[in-house]
CSV table of C-alpha atoms and ligand atoms in Angstrom, one decimal:
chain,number,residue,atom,x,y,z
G,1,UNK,CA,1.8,29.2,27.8
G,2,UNK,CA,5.2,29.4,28.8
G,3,UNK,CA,7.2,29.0,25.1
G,4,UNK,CA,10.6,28.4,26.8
G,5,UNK,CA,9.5,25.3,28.2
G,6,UNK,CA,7.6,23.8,25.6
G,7,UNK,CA,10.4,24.8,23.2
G,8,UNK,CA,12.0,21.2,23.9
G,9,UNK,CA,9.5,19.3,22.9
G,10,UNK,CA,11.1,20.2,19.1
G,11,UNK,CA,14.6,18.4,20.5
G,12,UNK,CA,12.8,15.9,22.4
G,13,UNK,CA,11.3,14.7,19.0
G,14,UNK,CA,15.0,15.3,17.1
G,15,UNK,CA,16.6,13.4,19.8
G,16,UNK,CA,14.0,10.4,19.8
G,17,UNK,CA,14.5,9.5,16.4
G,18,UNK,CA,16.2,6.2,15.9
G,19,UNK,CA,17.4,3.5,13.6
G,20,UNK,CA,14.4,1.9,13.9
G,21,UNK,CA,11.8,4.7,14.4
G,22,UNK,CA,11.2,8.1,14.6
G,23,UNK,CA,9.6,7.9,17.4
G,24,UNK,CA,9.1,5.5,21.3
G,25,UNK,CA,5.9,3.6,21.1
G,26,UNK,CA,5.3,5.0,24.4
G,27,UNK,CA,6.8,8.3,24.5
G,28,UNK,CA,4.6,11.5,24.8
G,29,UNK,CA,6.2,13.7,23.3
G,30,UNK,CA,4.4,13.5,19.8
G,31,UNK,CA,1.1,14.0,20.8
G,32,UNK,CA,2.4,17.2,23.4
G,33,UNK,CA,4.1,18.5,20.2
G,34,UNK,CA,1.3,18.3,17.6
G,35,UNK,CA,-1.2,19.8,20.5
G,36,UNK,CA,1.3,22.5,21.2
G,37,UNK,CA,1.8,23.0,17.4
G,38,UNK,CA,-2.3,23.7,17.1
G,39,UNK,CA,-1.9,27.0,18.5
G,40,UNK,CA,1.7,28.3,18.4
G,41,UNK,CA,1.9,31.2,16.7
G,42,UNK,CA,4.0,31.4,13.5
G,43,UNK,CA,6.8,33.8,12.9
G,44,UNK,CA,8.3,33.3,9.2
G,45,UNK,CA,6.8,31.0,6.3
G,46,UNK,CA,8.7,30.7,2.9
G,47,UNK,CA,7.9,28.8,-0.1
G,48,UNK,CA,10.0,24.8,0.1
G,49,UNK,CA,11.5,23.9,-2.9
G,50,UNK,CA,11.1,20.9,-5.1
G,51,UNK,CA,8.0,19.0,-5.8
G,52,UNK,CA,5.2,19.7,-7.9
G,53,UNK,CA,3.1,21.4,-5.8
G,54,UNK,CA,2.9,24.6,-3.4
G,55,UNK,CA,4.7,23.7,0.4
G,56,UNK,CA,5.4,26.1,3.0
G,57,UNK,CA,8.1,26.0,5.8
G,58,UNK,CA,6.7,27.2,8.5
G,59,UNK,CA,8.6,28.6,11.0
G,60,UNK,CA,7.2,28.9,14.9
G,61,UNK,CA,8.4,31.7,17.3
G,62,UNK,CA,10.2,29.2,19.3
G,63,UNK,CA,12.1,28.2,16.6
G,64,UNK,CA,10.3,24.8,15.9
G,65,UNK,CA,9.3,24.3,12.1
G,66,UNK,CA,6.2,22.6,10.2
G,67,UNK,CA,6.4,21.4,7.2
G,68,UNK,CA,2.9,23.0,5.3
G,69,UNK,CA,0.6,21.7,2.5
G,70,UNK,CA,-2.5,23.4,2.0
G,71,UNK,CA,-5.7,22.1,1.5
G,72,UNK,CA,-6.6,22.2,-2.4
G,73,UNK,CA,-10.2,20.3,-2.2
G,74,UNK,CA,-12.9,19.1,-0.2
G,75,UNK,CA,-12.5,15.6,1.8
G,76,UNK,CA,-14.5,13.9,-0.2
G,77,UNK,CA,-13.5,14.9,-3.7
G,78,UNK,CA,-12.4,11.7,-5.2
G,79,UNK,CA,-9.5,11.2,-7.7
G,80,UNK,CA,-11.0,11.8,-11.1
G,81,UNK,CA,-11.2,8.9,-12.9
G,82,UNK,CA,-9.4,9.4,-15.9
G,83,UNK,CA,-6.9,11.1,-13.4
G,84,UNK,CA,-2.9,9.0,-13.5
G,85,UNK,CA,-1.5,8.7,-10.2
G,86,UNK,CA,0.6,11.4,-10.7
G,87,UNK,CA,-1.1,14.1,-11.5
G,88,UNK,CA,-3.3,13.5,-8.8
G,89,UNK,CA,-4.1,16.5,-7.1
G,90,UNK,CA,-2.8,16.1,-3.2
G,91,UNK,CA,-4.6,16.3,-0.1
G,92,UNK,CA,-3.7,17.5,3.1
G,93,UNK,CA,-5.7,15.5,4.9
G,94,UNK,CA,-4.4,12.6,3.6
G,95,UNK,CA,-0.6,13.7,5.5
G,96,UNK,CA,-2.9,13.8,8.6
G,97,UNK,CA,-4.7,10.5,8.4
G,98,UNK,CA,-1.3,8.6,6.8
G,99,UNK,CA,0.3,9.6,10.1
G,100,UNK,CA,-2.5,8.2,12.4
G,101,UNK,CA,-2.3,5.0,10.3
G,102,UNK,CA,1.5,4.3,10.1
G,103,UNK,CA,1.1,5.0,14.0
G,104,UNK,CA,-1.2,2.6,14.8
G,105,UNK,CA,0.1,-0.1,12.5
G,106,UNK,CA,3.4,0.3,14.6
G,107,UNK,CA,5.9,1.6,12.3
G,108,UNK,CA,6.1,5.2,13.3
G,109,UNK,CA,8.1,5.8,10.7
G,110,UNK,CA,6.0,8.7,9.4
G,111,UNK,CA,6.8,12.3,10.7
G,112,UNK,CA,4.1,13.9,13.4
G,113,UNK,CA,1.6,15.8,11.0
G,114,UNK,CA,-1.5,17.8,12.3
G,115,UNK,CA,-4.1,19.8,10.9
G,116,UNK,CA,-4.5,23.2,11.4
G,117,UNK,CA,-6.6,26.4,9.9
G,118,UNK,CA,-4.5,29.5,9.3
G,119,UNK,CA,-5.9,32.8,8.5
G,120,UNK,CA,-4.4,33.7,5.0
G,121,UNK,CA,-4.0,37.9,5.9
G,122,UNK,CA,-2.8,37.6,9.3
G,123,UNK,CA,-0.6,34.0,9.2
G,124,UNK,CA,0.7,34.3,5.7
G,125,UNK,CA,0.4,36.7,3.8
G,126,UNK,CA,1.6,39.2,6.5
G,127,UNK,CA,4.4,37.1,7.1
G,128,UNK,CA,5.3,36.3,3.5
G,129,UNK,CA,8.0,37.7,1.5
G,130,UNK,CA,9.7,38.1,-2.0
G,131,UNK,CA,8.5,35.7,-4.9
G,132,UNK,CA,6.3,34.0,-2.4
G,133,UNK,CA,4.7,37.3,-1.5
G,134,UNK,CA,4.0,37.6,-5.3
G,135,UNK,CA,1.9,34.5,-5.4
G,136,UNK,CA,-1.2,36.2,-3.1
G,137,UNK,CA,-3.9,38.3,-5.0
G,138,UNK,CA,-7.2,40.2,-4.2
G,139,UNK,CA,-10.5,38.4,-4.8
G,140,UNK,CA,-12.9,41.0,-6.6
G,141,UNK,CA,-14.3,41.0,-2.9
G,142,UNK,CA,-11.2,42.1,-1.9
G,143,UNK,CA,-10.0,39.1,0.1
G,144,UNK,CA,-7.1,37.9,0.5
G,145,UNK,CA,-6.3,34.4,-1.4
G,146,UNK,CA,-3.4,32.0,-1.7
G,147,UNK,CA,-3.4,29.0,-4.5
G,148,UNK,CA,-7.0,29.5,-5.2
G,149,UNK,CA,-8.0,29.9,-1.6
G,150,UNK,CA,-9.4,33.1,-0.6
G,151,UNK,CA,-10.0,35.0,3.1
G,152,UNK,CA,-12.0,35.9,5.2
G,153,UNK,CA,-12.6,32.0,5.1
G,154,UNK,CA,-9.8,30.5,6.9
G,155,UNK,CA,-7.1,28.1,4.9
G,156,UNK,CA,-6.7,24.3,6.3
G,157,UNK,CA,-3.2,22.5,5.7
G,158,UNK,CA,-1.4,19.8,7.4
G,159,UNK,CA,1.5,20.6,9.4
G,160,UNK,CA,4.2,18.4,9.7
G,161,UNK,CA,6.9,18.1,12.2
G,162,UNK,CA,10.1,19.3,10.4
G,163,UNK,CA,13.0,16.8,10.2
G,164,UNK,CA,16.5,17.4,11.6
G,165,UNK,CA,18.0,19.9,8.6
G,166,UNK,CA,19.6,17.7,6.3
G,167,UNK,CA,22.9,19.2,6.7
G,168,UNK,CA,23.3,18.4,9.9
G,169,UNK,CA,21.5,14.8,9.9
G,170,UNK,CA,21.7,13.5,6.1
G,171,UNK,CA,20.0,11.4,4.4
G,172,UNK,CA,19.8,9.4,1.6
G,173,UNK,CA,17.1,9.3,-1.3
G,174,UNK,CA,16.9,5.8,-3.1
G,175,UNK,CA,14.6,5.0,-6.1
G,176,UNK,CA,11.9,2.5,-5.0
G,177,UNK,CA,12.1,-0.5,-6.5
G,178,UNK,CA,8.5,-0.8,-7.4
G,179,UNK,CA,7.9,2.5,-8.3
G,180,UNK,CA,5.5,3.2,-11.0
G,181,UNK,CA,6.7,4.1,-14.4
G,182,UNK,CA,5.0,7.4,-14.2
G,183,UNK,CA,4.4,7.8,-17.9
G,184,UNK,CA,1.1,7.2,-19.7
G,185,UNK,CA,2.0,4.6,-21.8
G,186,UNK,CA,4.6,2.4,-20.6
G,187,UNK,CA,4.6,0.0,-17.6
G,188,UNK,CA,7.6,-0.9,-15.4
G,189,UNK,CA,9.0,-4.0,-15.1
G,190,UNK,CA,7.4,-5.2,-12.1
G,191,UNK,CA,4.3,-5.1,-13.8
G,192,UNK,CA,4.8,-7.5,-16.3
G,193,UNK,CA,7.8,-9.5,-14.6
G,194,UNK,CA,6.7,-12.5,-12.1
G,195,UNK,CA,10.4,-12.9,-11.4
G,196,UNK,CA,10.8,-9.3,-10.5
G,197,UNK,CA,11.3,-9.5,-7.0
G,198,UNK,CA,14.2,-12.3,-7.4
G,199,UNK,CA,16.3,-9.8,-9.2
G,200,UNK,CA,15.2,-7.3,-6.3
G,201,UNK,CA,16.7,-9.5,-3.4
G,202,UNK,CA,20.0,-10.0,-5.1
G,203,UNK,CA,20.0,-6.4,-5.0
G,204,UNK,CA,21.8,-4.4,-2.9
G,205,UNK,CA,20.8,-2.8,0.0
G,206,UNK,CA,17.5,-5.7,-0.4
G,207,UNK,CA,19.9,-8.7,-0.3
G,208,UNK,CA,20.4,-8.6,3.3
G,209,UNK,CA,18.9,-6.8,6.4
G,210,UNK,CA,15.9,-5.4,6.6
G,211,UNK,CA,15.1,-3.3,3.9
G,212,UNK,CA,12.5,-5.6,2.1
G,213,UNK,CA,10.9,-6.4,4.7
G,214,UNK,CA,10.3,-2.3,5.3
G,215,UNK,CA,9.3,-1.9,1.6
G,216,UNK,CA,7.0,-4.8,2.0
G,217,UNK,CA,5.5,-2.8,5.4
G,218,UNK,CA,5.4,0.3,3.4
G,219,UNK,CA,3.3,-1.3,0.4
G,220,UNK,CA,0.6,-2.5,3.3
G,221,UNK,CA,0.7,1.1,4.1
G,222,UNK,CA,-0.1,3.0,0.7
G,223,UNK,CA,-2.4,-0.3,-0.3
G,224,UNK,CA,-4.3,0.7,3.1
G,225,UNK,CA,-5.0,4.2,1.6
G,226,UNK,CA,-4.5,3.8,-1.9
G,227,UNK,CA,-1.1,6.0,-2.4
G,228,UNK,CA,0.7,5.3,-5.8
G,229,UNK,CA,3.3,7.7,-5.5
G,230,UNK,CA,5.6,6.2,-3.8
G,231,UNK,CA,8.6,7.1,-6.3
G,232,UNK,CA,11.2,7.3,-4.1
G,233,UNK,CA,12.2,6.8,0.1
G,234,UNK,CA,14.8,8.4,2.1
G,235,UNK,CA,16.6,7.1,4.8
G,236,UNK,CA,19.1,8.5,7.2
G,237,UNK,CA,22.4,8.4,6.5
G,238,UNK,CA,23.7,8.2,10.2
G,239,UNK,CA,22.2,5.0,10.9
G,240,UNK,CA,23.4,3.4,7.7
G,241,UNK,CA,21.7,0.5,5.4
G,242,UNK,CA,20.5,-1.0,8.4
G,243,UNK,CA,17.4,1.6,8.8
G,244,UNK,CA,14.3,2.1,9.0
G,245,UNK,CA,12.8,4.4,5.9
G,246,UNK,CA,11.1,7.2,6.8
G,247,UNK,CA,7.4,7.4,5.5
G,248,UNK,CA,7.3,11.1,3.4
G,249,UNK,CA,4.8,12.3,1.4
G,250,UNK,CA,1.3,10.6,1.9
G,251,UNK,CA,-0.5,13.3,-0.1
G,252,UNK,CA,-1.8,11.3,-2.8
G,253,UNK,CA,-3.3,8.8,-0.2
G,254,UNK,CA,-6.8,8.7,0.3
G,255,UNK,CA,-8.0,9.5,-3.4
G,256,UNK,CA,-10.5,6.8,-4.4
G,257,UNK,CA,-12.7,5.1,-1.2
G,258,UNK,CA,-14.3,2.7,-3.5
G,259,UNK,CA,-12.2,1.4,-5.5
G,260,UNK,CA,-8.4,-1.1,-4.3
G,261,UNK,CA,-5.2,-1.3,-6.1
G,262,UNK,CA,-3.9,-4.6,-5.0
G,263,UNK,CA,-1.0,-3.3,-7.7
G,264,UNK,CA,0.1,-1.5,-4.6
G,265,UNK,CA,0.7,-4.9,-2.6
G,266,UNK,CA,2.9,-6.4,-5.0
G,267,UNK,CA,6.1,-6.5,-2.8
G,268,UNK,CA,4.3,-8.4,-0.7
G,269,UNK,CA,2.9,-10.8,-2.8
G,270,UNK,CA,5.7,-11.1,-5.5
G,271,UNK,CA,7.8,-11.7,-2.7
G,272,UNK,CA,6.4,-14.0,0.1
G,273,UNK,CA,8.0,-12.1,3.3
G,274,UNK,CA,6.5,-10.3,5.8
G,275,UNK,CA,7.4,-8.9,8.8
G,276,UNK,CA,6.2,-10.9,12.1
G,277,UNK,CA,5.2,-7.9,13.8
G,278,UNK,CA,3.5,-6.2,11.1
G,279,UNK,CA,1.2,-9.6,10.7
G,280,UNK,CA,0.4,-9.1,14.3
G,281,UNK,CA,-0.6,-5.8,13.8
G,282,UNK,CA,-2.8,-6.4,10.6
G,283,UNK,CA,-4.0,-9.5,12.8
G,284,UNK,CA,-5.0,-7.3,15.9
G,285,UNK,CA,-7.1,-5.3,14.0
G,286,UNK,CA,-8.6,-8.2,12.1
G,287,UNK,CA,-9.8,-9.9,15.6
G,288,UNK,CA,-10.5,-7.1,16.9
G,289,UNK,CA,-12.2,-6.1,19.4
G,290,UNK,CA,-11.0,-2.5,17.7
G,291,UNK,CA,-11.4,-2.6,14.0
G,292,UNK,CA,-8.9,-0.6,12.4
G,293,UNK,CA,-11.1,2.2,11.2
G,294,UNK,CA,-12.6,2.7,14.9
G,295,UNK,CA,-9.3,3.2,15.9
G,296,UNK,CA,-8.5,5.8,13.2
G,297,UNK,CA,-11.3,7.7,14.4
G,298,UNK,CA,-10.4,7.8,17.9
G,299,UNK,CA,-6.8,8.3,17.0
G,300,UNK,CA,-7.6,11.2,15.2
G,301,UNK,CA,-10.3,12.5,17.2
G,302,UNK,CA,-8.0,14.9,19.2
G,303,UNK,CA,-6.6,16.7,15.4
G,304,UNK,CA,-8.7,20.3,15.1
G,305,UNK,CA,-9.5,19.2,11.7
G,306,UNK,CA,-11.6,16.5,12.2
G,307,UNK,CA,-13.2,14.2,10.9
G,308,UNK,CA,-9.7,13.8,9.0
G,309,UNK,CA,-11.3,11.5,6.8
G,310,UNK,CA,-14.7,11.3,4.5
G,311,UNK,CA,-16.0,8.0,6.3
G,312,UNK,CA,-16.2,5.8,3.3
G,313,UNK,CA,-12.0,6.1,3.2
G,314,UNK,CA,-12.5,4.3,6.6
G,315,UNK,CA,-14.5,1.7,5.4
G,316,UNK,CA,-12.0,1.1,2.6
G,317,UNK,CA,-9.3,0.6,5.6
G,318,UNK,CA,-11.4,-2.6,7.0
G,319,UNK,CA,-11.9,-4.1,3.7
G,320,UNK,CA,-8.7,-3.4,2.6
G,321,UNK,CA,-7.0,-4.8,5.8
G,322,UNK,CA,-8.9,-8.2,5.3
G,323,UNK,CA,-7.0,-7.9,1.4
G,324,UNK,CA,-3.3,-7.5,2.7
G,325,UNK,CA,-4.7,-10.7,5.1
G,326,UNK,CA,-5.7,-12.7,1.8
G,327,UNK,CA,-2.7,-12.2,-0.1
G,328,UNK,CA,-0.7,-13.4,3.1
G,329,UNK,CA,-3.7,-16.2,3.6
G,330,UNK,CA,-3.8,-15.5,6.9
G,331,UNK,CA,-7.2,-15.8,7.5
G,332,UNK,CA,-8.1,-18.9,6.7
G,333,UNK,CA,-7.4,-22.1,4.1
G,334,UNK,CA,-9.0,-21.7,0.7
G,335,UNK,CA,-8.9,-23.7,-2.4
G,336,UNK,CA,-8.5,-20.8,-5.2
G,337,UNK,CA,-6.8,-18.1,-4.6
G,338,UNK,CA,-8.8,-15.1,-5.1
G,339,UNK,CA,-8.4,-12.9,-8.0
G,340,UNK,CA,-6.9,-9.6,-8.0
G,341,UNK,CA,-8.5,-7.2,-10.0
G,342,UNK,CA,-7.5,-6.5,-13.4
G,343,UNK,CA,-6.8,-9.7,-14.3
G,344,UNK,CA,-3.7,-10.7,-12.2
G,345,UNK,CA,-3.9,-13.6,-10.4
G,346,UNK,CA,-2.7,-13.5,-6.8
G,347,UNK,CA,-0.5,-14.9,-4.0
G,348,UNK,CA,-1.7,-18.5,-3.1
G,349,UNK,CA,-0.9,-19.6,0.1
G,350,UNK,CA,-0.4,-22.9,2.2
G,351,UNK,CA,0.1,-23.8,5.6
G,352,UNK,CA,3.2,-23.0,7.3
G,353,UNK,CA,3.6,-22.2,11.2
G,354,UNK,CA,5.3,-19.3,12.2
G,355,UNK,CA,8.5,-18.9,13.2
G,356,UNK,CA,9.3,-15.1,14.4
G,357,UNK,CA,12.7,-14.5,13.7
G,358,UNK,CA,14.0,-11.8,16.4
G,359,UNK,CA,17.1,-11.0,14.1
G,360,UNK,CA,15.3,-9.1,11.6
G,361,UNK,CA,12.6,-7.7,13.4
G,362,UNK,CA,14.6,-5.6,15.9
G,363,UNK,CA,13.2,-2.9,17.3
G,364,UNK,CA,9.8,-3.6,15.6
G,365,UNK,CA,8.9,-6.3,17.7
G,366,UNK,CA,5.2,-5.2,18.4
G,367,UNK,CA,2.8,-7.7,21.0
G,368,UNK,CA,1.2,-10.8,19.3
G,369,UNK,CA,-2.0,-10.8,21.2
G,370,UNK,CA,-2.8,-14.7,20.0
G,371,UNK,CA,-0.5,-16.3,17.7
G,372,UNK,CA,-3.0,-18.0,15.3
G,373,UNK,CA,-2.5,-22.0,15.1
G,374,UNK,CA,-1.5,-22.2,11.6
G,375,UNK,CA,-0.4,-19.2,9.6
G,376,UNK,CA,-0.8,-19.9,5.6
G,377,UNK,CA,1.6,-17.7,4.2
G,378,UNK,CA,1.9,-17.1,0.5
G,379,UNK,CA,3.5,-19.7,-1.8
G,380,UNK,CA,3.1,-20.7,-5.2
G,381,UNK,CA,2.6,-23.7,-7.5
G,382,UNK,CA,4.3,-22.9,-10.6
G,383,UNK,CA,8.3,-21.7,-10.4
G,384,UNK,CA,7.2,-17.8,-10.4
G,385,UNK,CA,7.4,-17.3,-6.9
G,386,UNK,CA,4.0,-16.2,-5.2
G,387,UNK,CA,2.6,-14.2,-8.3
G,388,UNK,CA,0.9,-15.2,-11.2
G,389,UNK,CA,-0.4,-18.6,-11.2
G,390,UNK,CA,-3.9,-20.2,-10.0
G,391,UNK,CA,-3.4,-22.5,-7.4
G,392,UNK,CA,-4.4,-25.9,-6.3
G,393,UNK,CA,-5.3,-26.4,-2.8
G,394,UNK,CA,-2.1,-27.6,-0.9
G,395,UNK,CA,0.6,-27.5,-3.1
G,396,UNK,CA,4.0,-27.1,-1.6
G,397,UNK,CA,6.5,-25.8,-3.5
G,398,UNK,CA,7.6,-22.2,-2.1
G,399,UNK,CA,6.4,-20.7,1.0
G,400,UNK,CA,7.2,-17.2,1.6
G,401,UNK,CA,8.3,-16.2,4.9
G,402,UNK,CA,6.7,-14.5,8.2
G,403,UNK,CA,10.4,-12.7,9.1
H,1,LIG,N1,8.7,16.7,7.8
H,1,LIG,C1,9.7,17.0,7.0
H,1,LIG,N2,10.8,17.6,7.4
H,1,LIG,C2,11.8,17.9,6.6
H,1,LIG,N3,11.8,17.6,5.3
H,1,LIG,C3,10.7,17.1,4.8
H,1,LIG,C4,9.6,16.7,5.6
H,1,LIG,N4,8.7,16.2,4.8
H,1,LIG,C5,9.2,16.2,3.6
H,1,LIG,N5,10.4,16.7,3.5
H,1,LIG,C6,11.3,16.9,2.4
H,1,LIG,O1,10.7,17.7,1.4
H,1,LIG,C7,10.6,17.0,0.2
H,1,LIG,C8,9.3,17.3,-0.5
H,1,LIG,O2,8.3,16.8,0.4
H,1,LIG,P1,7.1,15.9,-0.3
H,1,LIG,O3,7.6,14.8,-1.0
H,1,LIG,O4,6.1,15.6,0.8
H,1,LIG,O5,6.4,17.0,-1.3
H,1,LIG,P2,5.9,16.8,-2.7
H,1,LIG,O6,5.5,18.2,-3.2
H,1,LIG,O7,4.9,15.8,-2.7
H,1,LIG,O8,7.2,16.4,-3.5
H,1,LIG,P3,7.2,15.5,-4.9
H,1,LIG,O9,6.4,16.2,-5.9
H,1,LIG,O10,8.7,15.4,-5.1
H,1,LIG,O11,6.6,14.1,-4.5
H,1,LIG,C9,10.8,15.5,0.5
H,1,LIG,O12,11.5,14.8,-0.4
H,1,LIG,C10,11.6,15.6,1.8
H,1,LIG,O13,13.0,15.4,1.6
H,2,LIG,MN1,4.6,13.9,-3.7
C-alpha cells in the first residue's frame, strides 16, 4: 500500500467538515479512511487527558491520528442495574455502532470510528512511554496486560478519526441544557419542570437558529441507544452559533437492550419541534422496506469487529424508533396518549399537515420518500406545552412544529 497516497485521505476528511456536517452524504472518503485505518500501522500512542476513563491518541505512521477506547467488557454485558448513568462502565463498541447510527439517520455529525484489535506487546506497549508505560504489568503467565486486558489475546478498541487539533480549528464546549444532574439524589430541573423548555427557547444560542432543533435530533439519537451522558456538546467555533454539534462520546450507549428511557426524549417532547428531515428519516425506516436495525447490520458489516452489536441492542433500535414516532404521533391518530414509563405522561398529538420549512433545515434537507397525508405532531391540552397532561382526542390548543 502506497502510504503517501492514502495519506490525504486524513485532509480530505479535515477539509470536508462543514457547518452543517462533518462529512458529504455522498462522499467516500469515510469509508476509504476507516478501511485504510484497519490496517495502518501505528507509530506513537500516549495516554489523552481528561475524562474518567483510559483513551489513547493514536498516532499512524502517516501522520493521521485515532482517537482510542479500549474494550473493557463483553458485548453483551448489560449495565448493572443498580448502576447511575454515570458510572456506567463504557463500551467501545458502542463508539462504533453510534457512528453507523448517526450516519444512517443523516446527521453525520459523529466522527468516523472503527473497530480494530491491537496486539498489547507489539502495538502498545512497545510503543508506549513515560507514566503511560507505567500503567502495563505482567500477568503471572507472563503476558502482557493493559487496564485489565492481558496478551497473547489481542485488545479490541474503537478508533476514531481524530478532529482538526483544537488550536488550530476551536471549538466551543456548552453545557446541555437537559443534562442529567449526575448526582444520586437530586434531579434537574427538567425533570420536574413541564415549562422547562420555554425558559430553554428564550435562551441564547436556543432562541433562534437551529440549535434546538439539533438537540432535539441528538435526544432521538441517545434515546435510539439509550446514552444518558450526554453532559455536555462542542461545536466549532469557525462556523459560529449557526452549527451543527458534533456527536462525541457515545460510550455509554448501548448499555441496557431491554429496557427505554423515554427521559432521554424529553427535548422532543417538552418541546414540540422537530426537524423535517429527521421525521423523514425516522419515517423511512418505519415504512421500510429497510428496518433500521437491518440497516445497522449491513452498515456495519464491513467493521473487523463485527457483529458491533449483541442483537437484542438491534431490536431495541426498531422498537425504540416506533417510540420517538409516538411521541411525535406520527404514526397514526389515537385517543390516549400512551404512557411513558415511570409515571410521566407523554406528548399528545393532533393533526397538523406539514409544512417543511427550508430556512432551518439547511444543509440537512434529507429525501422524503412519501410525505404522509396528515402528520400529528405533538400538542397538548392543558397550558404545559406537550408534557405532562393526558389528553382528549382532538384538542387543539398547541401544536408543536415539523421545522
Ligand atoms: N475524534 C476526536 N478527535 C479529537 N478530539 C476528540 C475526539 N473525540 C473526542 N475528543 C475530545 O476528547 C474529549 C474526551 O473524549 P470523550 O468525551 O469521548 O471521552 P470520555 O472519557 O468519555 O470523557 P468524559 O468522561 O469527559 O465524558 C472530548 O471532550 C473531545 O473534546
Ligand atoms: Mn464520556
Amino acid at each position: 500500500m502506497d502510504f503517501r497516497e492514502n495519506a490525504t485521505l486524513w485532509d480530505n476528511f479535515h477539509l470536508s467538515i462543514s457547518q452543517d456536517e462533518l462529512y458529504g452524504a455522498r462522499d467516500p472518503t469515510v469509508n476509504r479512511l476507516l478501511q485504510y485505518m484497519t490496517t495502518l500501522p501505528i507509530s506513537h500512542i500516549s495516554q489523552k487527558e481528561g475524562g474518567t476513563q483510559i483513551k489513547l491518541t493514536i498516532e499512524f505512521i502517516d501522520g493521521g491520528r485515532a482517537l482510542f477506547k479500549p474494550m473493557r467488557h463483553p458485548r453483551e454485558q448489560q449495565t448493572l442495574k443498580n448502576q447511575f448513568y454515570f458510572t456506567d462502565f463504557e463500551r467501545h463498541n458502542a463508539e462504533i455502532a453510534a457512528f453507523h447510527l448517526d450516519r444512517l439517520l443523516g446527521f453525520r455529525r459523529a466522527v468516523p470510528t472503527m473497530g480494530r484489535t491491537v496486539n498489547i506487546t507489539r502495538e502498545l506497549y512497545m510503543l508506549a512511554k513515560g507514566d503511560l508505560l507505567k500503567t502495563f504489568f505482567f500477568s503471572p503467565e507472563k503476558n502482557h496486560c493493559f487496564h485489565g486486558k492481558c496478551s497473547p489475546d489481542m485488545l479490541e478498541g474503537s478508533f476514531a478519526v481524530f478532529l482538526p487539533g483544537d488550536t488550530e480549528v476551536p471549538r466551543v464546549r456548552w453545557r446541555h441544557p437537559w443534562r442529567r444532574s449526575y448526582s444520586r439524589r437530586r434531579k434537574a430541573q427538567w425533570e420536574e419542570d413541564n415549562e422547562y423548555c420555554k425558559s430553554v427557547k428564550e435562551t441564547h444560542p436556543y432562541s433562534e437558529g437551529r440549535r434546538l432543533l439539533d438537540i432535539v435530533d441528538m435526544s432521538i439519537l441517545d434515546f435510539l441507544m439509550g446514552n444518558m451522558d450526554r453532559h455536555h456538546y462542542e461545536t466549532i467555533k469557525m462556523f459560529g452559533n449557526n452549527s451543527a454539534p458534533l456527536h462525541l462520546d457515545h460510550g455509554r450507549g448501548f448499555g441496557k437492550a431491554f429496557h427505554d428511557e423515554v427521559s432521554i426524549l424529553a427535548p422532543l417532547y417538552q418541546c414540540c419541534v422537530l426537524r423535517h428531515s429527521t421525521l423523514a428519516s425516522l419515517l423511512r425506516f418505519h415504512t421500510g422496506p429497510e428496518r433500521l436495525s437491518s440497516a445497522m447490520l449491513t452498515s456495519m458489516a464491513s467493521d473487523p469487529l463485527q457483529p458491533v452489536l449483541w442483537p437484542p441492542h438491534l431490536a431495541a433500535l426498531d422498537r425504540r424508533l416506533n417510540i420517538v414516532l409516538q411521541r411525535t404521533s406520527i404514526e397514526e391518530q389515537r385517543g390516549e396518549p400512551s404512557q411513558v414509563r415511570g409515571g410521566q405522561a407523554a406528548a399528545a398529538c393532533t393533526e397538523v399537515a406539514a409544512r417543511p420549512r427550508a430556512s432551518s433545515n439547511a444543509g440537512f434537507e434529507g429525501p422524503f420518500p412519501q410525505r404522509p397525508p396528515n402528520l400529528h405532531l405533538c400538542q397538548s391540552s392543558t397550558r404545559q406545552g406537550c408534557h405532562g397532561a393526558a389528553l382528549p382526542r382532538r384538542t387543539h390548543t398547541r401544536a408543536a412544529t415539523i421545522l
